Amino acid sequence: DIQMTQSPSAMSASVGDRVTITCRASQGISNYLAWFQQRPGKVPKRLIYAAFSLQSGVPSRFSGSGSGTEFTLTISSLQPEDFATYYCLQHNSYPWTFGQGTKVEIK
Amino acid sequence: EVQLLESGGGLVQPGGSLRLSCAASGFTFRTYALSWVRQAPGRGLEWVSAISGSGGTTYYADSVKGRFTISRDNSKNTLYLQMNSLRAEDTAVYFCARIVVVTGFDYWGQGTLVTVSS
């Protein structure tokens, strides 16, 4: 099974900050990697698919990069509505696996 | 508009059974694989199971293998999850999600809460 190690597990940041979240796969997953945002009590929302493709309707301050085993989600300038938990998901092979999540909190 | 609507959650005793349903609309149901994902209270997302468009191929997480069965009825545009031998650690919100082969999950339902407790 492929393990996804996401870091950090939590972070405090201010509006306007640049935020970077990393996911590392235990083996290569090509670009079968998606990023989701989840606000409390809400359904996960896909931000990025295929490692770097921006989901329609998602602000351009979100970007994804990486391939193989190392992936990054970047928020270029954090906005108040971005305080949430973020998850990566590998869908290269079953069982699909999520990262543990990164909670982005207000500093 | 793509819609996924889960139902069937509730309170069940340990060792009991429950069947979840996910009614789909707004797309050609039989052409998409589907999945169940769960989230325990205060915890992260956990992939549970997936099924091909025809229903002929299924996949399970080790944590539910042998206890849960995923199925679908393409004539009713409905996905199911039969959950047997339920444990306290199965307590979670269960989401159904549509799968696009290259890009993973694109649409999610609102979720249904399953509570396993005596």
Tab-separated table of C-alpha atoms in Angstrom:
chain	number	residue	atom	x	y	z
A	1	ASP	CA	0.000	0.000	0.000
A	2	ILE	CA	1.138	3.543	-0.699
A	3	GLN	CA	1.550	5.757	2.346
A	4	MET	CA	1.080	9.501	2.050
A	5	THR	CA	3.025	11.571	4.554
A	6	GLN	CA	1.688	15.106	4.758
A	7	SER	CA	3.426	17.950	6.543
A	8	PRO	CA	3.003	19.967	8.566
A	9	SER	CA	0.027	18.560	10.459
A	10	ALA	CA	-0.916	22.058	11.586
A	11	MET	CA	0.303	25.572	11.105
A	12	SER	CA	-0.508	29.117	12.096
A	13	ALA	CA	-0.366	31.800	9.463
A	14	SER	CA	-1.511	35.339	8.844
A	15	VAL	CA	-3.604	36.789	6.058
A	16	GLY	CA	-1.298	37.511	3.152
A	17	ASP	CA	1.240	34.832	4.064
A	18	ARG	CA	2.574	32.352	1.563
A	19	VAL	CA	1.743	28.831	2.705
A	20	THR	CA	3.297	25.589	1.528
A	21	ILE	CA	2.041	22.093	2.346
A	22	THR	CA	3.900	18.956	1.323
A	23	CYS	CA	2.882	15.377	0.640
A	24	ARG	CA	5.375	12.609	0.184
A	25	ALA	CA	4.370	9.238	-1.280
A	26	SER	CA	6.071	6.045	-0.150
A	27	GLN	CA	6.457	5.065	-3.798
A	28	GLY	CA	6.033	6.768	-7.114
A	29	ILE	CA	2.509	7.796	-8.064
A	30	SER	CA	3.248	9.694	-11.269
A	31	ASN	CA	0.914	12.705	-11.083
A	32	TYR	CA	-2.108	10.895	-9.625
A	33	LEU	CA	-2.357	13.357	-6.794
A	34	ALA	CA	-5.181	15.681	-5.780
A	35	TRP	CA	-5.530	18.332	-3.096
A	36	PHE	CA	-8.721	18.995	-1.142
A	37	GLN	CA	-9.821	21.748	1.191
A	38	GLN	CA	-12.278	21.018	3.968
A	39	ARG	CA	-13.887	23.593	6.190
A	40	PRO	CA	-15.457	22.419	9.468
A	41	GLY	CA	-18.712	20.557	8.904
A	42	LYS	CA	-18.386	20.819	5.144
A	43	VAL	CA	-17.753	18.441	2.277
A	44	PRO	CA	-14.188	18.269	0.947
A	45	LYS	CA	-13.642	20.500	-2.034
A	46	ARG	CA	-11.119	19.633	-4.711
A	47	LEU	CA	-8.575	22.376	-5.387
A	48	ILE	CA	-5.984	20.661	-7.550
A	49	TYR	CA	-6.018	17.498	-9.642
A	50	ALA	CA	-3.324	15.685	-11.592
A	51	ALA	CA	-0.781	17.273	-9.237
A	52	PHE	CA	-0.875	20.773	-10.723
A	53	SER	CA	-4.182	21.340	-12.579
A	54	LEU	CA	-6.377	23.974	-10.951
A	55	GLN	CA	-9.991	22.949	-10.439
A	56	SER	CA	-12.420	25.211	-12.244
A	57	GLY	CA	-13.613	28.019	-10.001
A	58	VAL	CA	-10.722	27.757	-7.551
A	59	PRO	CA	-8.757	30.994	-7.064
A	60	SER	CA	-5.404	31.208	-8.796
A	61	ARG	CA	-3.603	31.801	-5.496
A	62	PHE	CA	-3.746	28.006	-5.119
A	63	SER	CA	-1.185	26.006	-7.047
A	64	GLY	CA	0.182	22.486	-7.035
A	65	SER	CA	3.492	21.048	-8.096
A	66	GLY	CA	5.495	17.848	-8.032
A	67	SER	CA	5.566	14.421	-9.557
A	68	GLY	CA	6.636	10.961	-8.528
A	69	THR	CA	6.877	11.030	-4.752
A	70	GLU	CA	7.050	14.676	-3.690
A	71	PHE	CA	4.153	17.102	-4.055
A	72	THR	CA	3.407	20.605	-2.859
A	73	LEU	CA	0.310	22.731	-2.445
A	74	THR	CA	1.031	26.454	-2.293
A	75	ILE	CA	-1.277	29.276	-1.328
A	76	SER	CA	0.456	32.402	-2.572
A	77	SER	CA	-1.380	34.891	-0.366
A	78	LEU	CA	-3.551	33.431	2.378
A	79	GLN	CA	-7.070	34.810	2.582
A	80	PRO	CA	-9.514	34.618	5.518
A	81	GLU	CA	-11.606	31.979	3.758
A	82	ASP	CA	-8.544	29.742	3.342
A	83	PHE	CA	-8.350	28.812	7.000
A	84	ALA	CA	-9.305	25.160	6.771
A	85	THR	CA	-7.847	21.670	6.676
A	86	TYR	CA	-6.104	20.463	3.536
A	87	TYR	CA	-5.646	16.882	2.383
A	88	CYS	CA	-3.712	15.237	-0.388
A	89	LEU	CA	-4.992	12.053	-2.034
A	90	GLN	CA	-3.097	9.538	-4.123
A	91	HIS	CA	-5.209	7.693	-6.680
A	92	ASN	CA	-2.434	5.912	-8.516
A	93	SER	CA	-3.321	2.508	-7.120
A	94	TYR	CA	-5.761	0.926	-4.716
A	95	PRO	CA	-6.114	1.278	-1.828
A	96	TRP	CA	-6.269	5.011	-2.408
A	97	THR	CA	-4.803	6.939	0.481
A	98	PHE	CA	-5.154	10.411	1.931
A	99	GLY	CA	-2.535	12.363	3.745
A	100	GLN	CA	-3.183	12.977	7.425
A	101	GLY	CA	-4.292	16.539	6.794
A	102	THR	CA	-2.889	20.004	7.474
A	103	LYS	CA	-4.919	22.370	9.588
A	104	VAL	CA	-4.218	25.988	8.689
A	105	GLU	CA	-5.131	28.263	11.574
A	106	ILE	CA	-5.120	31.996	12.059
A	107	LYS	CA	-2.021	33.384	13.765
B	1	GLU	CA	-26.095	19.195	-12.338
B	2	VAL	CA	-24.318	16.276	-10.720
B	3	GLN	CA	-25.850	15.308	-7.397
B	4	LEU	CA	-25.012	12.562	-4.935
B	5	LEU	CA	-27.289	12.025	-1.953
B	6	GLU	CA	-26.415	9.581	0.788
B	7	SER	CA	-28.911	8.016	3.156
B	8	GLY	CA	-29.187	5.137	5.585
B	9	GLY	CA	-26.969	6.325	8.389
B	10	GLY	CA	-27.955	6.084	12.011
B	11	LEU	CA	-27.218	4.550	15.379
B	12	VAL	CA	-26.370	0.847	15.452
B	13	GLN	CA	-25.021	-1.432	18.150
B	14	PRO	CA	-21.578	-3.014	17.882
B	15	GLY	CA	-21.806	-6.165	15.809
B	16	GLY	CA	-24.826	-4.849	13.952
B	17	SER	CA	-25.408	-4.089	10.289
B	18	LEU	CA	-26.407	-1.096	8.246
B	19	ARG	CA	-26.818	-0.401	4.535
B	20	LEU	CA	-25.967	2.985	3.127
B	21	SER	CA	-27.316	4.255	-0.177
B	22	CYS	CA	-26.118	6.992	-2.499
B	23	ALA	CA	-28.640	8.193	-5.069
B	24	ALA	CA	-27.046	9.824	-8.087
B	25	SER	CA	-28.394	12.181	-10.723
B	26	GLY	CA	-27.173	14.547	-13.394
B	27	PHE	CA	-24.788	12.189	-15.172
B	28	THR	CA	-24.669	8.833	-16.958
B	29	PHE	CA	-24.377	6.700	-13.854
B	30	ARG	CA	-23.125	3.454	-15.381
B	31	THR	CA	-20.105	5.127	-17.000
B	32	TYR	CA	-18.503	6.237	-13.732
B	33	ALA	CA	-16.739	4.378	-10.982
B	34	LEU	CA	-17.810	5.416	-7.493
B	35	SER	CA	-16.327	5.303	-4.056
B	36	TRP	CA	-17.075	5.578	-0.355
B	37	VAL	CA	-14.921	7.746	1.876
B	38	ARG	CA	-15.411	8.186	5.605
B	39	GLN	CA	-14.369	10.627	8.285
B	40	ALA	CA	-14.470	9.786	11.965
B	41	PRO	CA	-15.360	12.655	14.323
B	42	GLY	CA	-12.456	15.075	14.501
B	43	ARG	CA	-10.300	12.872	12.284
B	44	GLY	CA	-9.036	12.859	8.720
B	45	LEU	CA	-10.447	11.404	5.533
B	46	GLU	CA	-10.219	7.660	4.963
B	47	TRP	CA	-10.879	5.944	1.655
B	48	VAL	CA	-13.161	2.937	2.229
B	49	SER	CA	-14.150	1.254	-1.019
B	50	ALA	CA	-14.610	1.705	-4.751
B	51	ILE	CA	-16.552	0.022	-7.537
B	52	SER	CA	-16.257	0.118	-11.301
B	53	GLY	CA	-18.997	1.451	-13.541
B	54	SER	CA	-20.264	-2.023	-14.386
B	55	GLY	CA	-20.016	-3.173	-10.791
B	56	GLY	CA	-17.750	-6.021	-11.784
B	57	THR	CA	-14.666	-4.793	-9.961
B	58	THR	CA	-14.508	-3.736	-6.347
B	59	TYR	CA	-11.803	-2.544	-3.976
B	60	TYR	CA	-11.672	-2.239	-0.200
B	61	ALA	CA	-9.526	-0.754	2.503
B	62	ASP	CA	-7.990	-3.377	4.769
B	63	SER	CA	-9.912	-1.894	7.701
B	64	VAL	CA	-13.263	-2.946	6.199
B	65	LYS	CA	-12.368	-5.915	4.008
B	66	GLY	CA	-14.563	-8.915	4.768
B	67	ARG	CA	-17.111	-6.790	6.654
B	68	PHE	CA	-18.274	-4.211	4.111
B	69	THR	CA	-19.629	-4.835	0.617
B	70	ILE	CA	-19.936	-2.181	-2.050
B	71	SER	CA	-22.458	-2.623	-4.842
B	72	ARG	CA	-24.482	-0.610	-7.301
B	73	ASP	CA	-27.742	-0.805	-9.199
B	74	ASN	CA	-27.283	0.939	-12.519
B	75	SER	CA	-30.998	0.693	-13.248
B	76	LYS	CA	-31.691	2.763	-10.143
B	77	ASN	CA	-28.653	5.060	-10.320
B	78	THR	CA	-27.805	4.052	-6.778
B	79	LEU	CA	-24.632	3.049	-4.974
B	80	TYR	CA	-24.702	0.958	-1.807
B	81	LEU	CA	-22.467	0.060	1.093
B	82	GLN	CA	-23.522	-2.934	3.165
B	83	MET	CA	-21.765	-2.739	6.504
B	84	ASN	CA	-21.721	-5.822	8.744
B	85	SER	CA	-20.008	-6.627	12.040
B	86	LEU	CA	-19.828	-2.934	12.827
B	87	ARG	CA	-17.337	-1.679	15.388
B	88	ALA	CA	-17.069	1.527	17.384
B	89	GLU	CA	-14.195	2.594	15.138
B	90	ASP	CA	-16.546	2.540	12.133
B	91	THR	CA	-18.316	5.578	13.588
B	92	ALA	CA	-17.945	8.273	10.956
B	93	VAL	CA	-19.587	10.412	8.334
B	94	TYR	CA	-19.692	8.356	5.150
B	95	PHE	CA	-19.417	10.189	1.851
B	96	CYS	CA	-19.967	8.830	-1.628
B	97	ALA	CA	-17.856	10.317	-4.378
B	98	ARG	CA	-17.685	10.083	-8.137
B	99	ILE	CA	-14.438	8.949	-9.714
B	100	VAL	CA	-12.910	10.266	-12.905
B	101	VAL	CA	-10.192	7.883	-14.052
B	102	VAL	CA	-7.341	10.332	-14.490
B	103	THR	CA	-8.261	12.944	-11.925
B	104	GLY	CA	-9.791	11.080	-8.976
B	105	PHE	CA	-12.809	12.357	-7.077
B	106	ASP	CA	-14.671	15.226	-8.660
B	107	TYR	CA	-18.072	15.264	-6.921
B	108	TRP	CA	-18.981	14.346	-3.358
B	109	GLY	CA	-22.245	13.824	-1.552
B	110	GLN	CA	-23.102	15.606	1.687
B	111	GLY	CA	-22.447	12.523	3.794
B	112	THR	CA	-24.440	10.394	6.218
B	113	LEU	CA	-23.476	9.806	9.846
B	114	VAL	CA	-23.050	6.282	11.154
B	115	THR	CA	-22.716	5.883	14.907
B	116	VAL	CA	-21.777	2.501	16.344
B	117	SER	CA	-22.489	2.456	20.046
B	118	SER	CA	-24.288	0.446	22.674
